[in-house]
Coordinates of N, CA, C and O in Angstrom, one line a residue:
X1 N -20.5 -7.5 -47.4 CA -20.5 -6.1 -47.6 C -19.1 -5.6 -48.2 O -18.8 -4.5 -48.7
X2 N -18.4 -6.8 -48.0 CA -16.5 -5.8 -48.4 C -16.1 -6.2 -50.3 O -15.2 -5.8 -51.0
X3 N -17.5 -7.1 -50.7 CA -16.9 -7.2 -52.0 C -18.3 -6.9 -52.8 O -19.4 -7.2 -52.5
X4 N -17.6 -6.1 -53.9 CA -18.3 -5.6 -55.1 C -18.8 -6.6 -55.7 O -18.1 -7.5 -56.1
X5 N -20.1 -6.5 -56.0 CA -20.7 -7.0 -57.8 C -20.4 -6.4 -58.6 O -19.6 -5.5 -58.7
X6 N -21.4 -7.3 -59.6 CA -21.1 -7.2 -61.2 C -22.0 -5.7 -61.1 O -21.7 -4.8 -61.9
X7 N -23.1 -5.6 -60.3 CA -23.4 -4.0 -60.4 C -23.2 -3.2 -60.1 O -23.8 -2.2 -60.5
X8 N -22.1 -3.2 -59.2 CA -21.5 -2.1 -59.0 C -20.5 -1.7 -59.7 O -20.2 -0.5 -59.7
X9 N -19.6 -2.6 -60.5 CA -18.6 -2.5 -61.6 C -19.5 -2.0 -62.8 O -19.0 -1.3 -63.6
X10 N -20.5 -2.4 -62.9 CA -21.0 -1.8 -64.2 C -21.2 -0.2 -64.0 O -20.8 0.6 -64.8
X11 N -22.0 0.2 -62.9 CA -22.3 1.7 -62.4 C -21.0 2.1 -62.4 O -21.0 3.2 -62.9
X12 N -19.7 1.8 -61.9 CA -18.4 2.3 -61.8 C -18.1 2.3 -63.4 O -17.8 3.4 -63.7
X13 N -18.1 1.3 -64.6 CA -17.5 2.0 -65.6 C -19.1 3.0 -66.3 O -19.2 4.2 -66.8
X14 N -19.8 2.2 -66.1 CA -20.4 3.9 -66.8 C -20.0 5.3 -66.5 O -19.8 6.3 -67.2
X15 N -19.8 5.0 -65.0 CA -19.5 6.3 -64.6 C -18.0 7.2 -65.1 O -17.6 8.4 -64.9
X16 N -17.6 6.1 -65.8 CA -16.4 6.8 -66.0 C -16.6 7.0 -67.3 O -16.3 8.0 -67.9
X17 N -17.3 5.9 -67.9 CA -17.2 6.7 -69.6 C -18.1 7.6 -69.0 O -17.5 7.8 -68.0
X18 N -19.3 8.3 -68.9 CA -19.9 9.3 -68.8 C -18.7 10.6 -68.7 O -18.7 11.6 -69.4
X19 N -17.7 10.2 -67.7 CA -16.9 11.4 -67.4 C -16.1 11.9 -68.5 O -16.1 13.1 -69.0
X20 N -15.2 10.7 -68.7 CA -14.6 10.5 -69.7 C -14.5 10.8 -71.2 O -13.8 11.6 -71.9
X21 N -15.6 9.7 -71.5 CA -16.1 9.2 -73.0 C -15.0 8.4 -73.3 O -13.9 8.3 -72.7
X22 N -15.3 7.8 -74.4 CA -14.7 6.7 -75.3 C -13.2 7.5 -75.6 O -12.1 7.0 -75.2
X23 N -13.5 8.9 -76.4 CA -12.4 9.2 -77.3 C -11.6 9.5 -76.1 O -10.8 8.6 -76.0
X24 N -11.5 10.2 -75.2 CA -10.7 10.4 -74.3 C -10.0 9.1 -73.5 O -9.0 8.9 -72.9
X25 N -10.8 8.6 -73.8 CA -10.1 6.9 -72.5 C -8.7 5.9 -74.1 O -7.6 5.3 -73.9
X26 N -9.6 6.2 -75.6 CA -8.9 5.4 -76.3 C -7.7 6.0 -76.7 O -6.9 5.7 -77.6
X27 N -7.7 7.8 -75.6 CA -6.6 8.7 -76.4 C -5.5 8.2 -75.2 O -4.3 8.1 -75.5
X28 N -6.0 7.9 -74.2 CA -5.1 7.8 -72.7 C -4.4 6.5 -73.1 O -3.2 6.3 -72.9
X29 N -5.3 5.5 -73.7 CA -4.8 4.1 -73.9 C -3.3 4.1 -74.8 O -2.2 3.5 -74.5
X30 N -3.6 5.0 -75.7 CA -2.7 5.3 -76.9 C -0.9 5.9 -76.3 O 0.2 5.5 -76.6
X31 N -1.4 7.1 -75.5 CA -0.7 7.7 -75.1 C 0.3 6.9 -74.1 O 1.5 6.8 -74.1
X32 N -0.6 6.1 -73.1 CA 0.3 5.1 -72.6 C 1.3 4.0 -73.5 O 2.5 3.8 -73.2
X33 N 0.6 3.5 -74.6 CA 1.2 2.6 -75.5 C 2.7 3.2 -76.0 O 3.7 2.6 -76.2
X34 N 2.6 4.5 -76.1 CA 3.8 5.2 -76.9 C 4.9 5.7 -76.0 O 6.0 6.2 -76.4
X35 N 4.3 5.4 -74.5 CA 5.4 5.7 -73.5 C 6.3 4.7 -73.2 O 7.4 4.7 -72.9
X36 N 5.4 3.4 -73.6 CA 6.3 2.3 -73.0 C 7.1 1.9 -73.9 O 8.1 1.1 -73.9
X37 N 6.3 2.5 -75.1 CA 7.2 2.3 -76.6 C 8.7 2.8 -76.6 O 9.7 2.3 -77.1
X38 N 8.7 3.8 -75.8 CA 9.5 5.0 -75.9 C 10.9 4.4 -74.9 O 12.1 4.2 -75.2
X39 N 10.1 4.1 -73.8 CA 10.7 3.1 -72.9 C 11.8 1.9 -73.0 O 12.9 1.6 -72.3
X40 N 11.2 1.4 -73.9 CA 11.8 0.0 -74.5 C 12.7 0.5 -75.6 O 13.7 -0.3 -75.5
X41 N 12.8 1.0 -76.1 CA 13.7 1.9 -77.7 C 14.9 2.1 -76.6 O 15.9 1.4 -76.7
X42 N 14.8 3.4 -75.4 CA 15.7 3.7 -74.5 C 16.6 3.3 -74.1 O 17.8 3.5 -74.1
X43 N 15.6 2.2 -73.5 CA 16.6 0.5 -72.7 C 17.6 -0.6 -73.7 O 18.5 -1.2 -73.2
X44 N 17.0 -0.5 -75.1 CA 17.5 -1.0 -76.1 C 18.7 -0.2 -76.6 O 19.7 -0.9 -76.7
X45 N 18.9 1.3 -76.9 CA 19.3 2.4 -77.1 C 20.7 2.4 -75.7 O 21.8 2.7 -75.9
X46 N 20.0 1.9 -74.3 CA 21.2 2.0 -73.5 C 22.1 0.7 -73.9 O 23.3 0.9 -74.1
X47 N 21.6 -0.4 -73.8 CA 22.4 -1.8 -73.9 C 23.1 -1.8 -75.3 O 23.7 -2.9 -75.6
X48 N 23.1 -0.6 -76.5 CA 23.5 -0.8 -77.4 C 25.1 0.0 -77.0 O 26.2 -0.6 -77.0
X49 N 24.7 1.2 -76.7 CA 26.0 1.9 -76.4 C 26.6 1.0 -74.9 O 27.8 1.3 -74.9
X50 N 26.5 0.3 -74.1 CA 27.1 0.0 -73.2 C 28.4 -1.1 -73.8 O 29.5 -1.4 -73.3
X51 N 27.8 -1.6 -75.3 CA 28.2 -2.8 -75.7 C 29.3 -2.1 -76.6 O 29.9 -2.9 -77.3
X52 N 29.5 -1.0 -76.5 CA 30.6 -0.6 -78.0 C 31.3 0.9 -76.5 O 30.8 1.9 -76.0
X53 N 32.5 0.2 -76.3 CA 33.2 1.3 -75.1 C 33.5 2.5 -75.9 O 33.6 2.4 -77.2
X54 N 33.7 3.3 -75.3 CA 34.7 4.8 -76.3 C 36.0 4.3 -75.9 O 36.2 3.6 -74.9
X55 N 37.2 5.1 -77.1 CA 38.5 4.6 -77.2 C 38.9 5.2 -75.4 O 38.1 5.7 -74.6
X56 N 40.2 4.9 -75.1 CA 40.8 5.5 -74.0 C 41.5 6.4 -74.8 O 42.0 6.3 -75.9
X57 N 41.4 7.4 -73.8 CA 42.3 8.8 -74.4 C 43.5 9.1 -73.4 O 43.4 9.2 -72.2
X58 N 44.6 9.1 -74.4 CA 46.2 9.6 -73.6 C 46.2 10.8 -73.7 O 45.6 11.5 -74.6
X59 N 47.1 11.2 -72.7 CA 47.8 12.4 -72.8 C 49.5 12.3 -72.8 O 50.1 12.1 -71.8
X60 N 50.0 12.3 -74.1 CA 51.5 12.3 -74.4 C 52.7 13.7 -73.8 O 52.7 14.8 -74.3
X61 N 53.4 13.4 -73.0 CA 54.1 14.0 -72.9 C 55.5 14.1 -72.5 O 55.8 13.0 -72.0
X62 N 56.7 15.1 -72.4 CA 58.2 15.0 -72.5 C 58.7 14.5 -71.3 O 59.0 15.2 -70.3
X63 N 59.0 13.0 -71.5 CA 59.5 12.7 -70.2 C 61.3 13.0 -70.2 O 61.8 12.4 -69.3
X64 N 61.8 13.5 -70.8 CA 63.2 13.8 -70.6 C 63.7 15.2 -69.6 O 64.8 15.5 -69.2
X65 N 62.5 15.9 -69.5 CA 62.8 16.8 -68.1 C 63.4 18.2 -68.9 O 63.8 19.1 -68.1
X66 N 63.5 18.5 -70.3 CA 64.4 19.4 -70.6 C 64.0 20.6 -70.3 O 64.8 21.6 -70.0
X67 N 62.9 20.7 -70.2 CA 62.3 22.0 -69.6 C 61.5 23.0 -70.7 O 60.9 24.0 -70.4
X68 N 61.6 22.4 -72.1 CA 61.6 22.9 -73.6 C 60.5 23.3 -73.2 O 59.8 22.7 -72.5
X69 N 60.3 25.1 -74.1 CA 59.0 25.8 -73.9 C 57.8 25.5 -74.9 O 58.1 25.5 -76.1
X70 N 56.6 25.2 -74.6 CA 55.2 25.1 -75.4 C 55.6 26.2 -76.4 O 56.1 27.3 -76.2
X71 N 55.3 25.2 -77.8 CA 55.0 26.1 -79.0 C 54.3 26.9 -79.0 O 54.7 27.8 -79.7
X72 N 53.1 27.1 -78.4 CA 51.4 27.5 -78.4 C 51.7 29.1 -77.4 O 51.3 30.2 -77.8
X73 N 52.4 28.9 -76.5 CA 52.8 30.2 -75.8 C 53.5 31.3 -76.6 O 53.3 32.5 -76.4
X74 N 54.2 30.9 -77.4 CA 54.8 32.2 -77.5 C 56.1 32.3 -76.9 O 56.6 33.2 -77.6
X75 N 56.7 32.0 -76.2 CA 58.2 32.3 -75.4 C 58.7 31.5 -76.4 O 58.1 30.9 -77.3
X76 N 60.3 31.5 -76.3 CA 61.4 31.0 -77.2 C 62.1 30.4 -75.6 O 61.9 30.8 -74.5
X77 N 63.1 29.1 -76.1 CA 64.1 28.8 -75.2 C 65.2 29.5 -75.6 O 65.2 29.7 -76.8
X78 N 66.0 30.0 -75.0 CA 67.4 31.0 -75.0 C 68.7 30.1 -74.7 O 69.8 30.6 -74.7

């Protein structure tokens, strides 16, 4: 009683193309295909950029302590 036949797998897919139909099951099939398409491009797309680092960025600045004012401000040293 705990295992299926071949007739009850047949009554189970009719029952689904009936629900279904073809065009809708070969539209699901499709739609799946282009997810995993999508998927795999991604994963490809991550291991591309993992493989090329961005530069390190400095920040240059006056280590002599003079106290000299930012050009960008506006004040003058006196």
């Amino acid at each position: 009683m705990g295992s299926l036949s071949i007739w009850h797998w047949i009554v189970v897919v009719a029952v689904i193309l009936l629900l279904f139909g073809r065009g809708k099951i070969s539209d699901l099939m499709g739609d799946v295909a282009q997810g995993i398409k999508a998927f795999k491009k991604g994963m490809r797309d991550d291991e591309n950029s993992a493989e090329k680092p961005e530069p390190v960025k400095t920040i240059h600045h006056n280590a002599d302590g003079s106290g000299a004012a930012r050009s960008d401000t506006g004040s003058k040293v006196i």
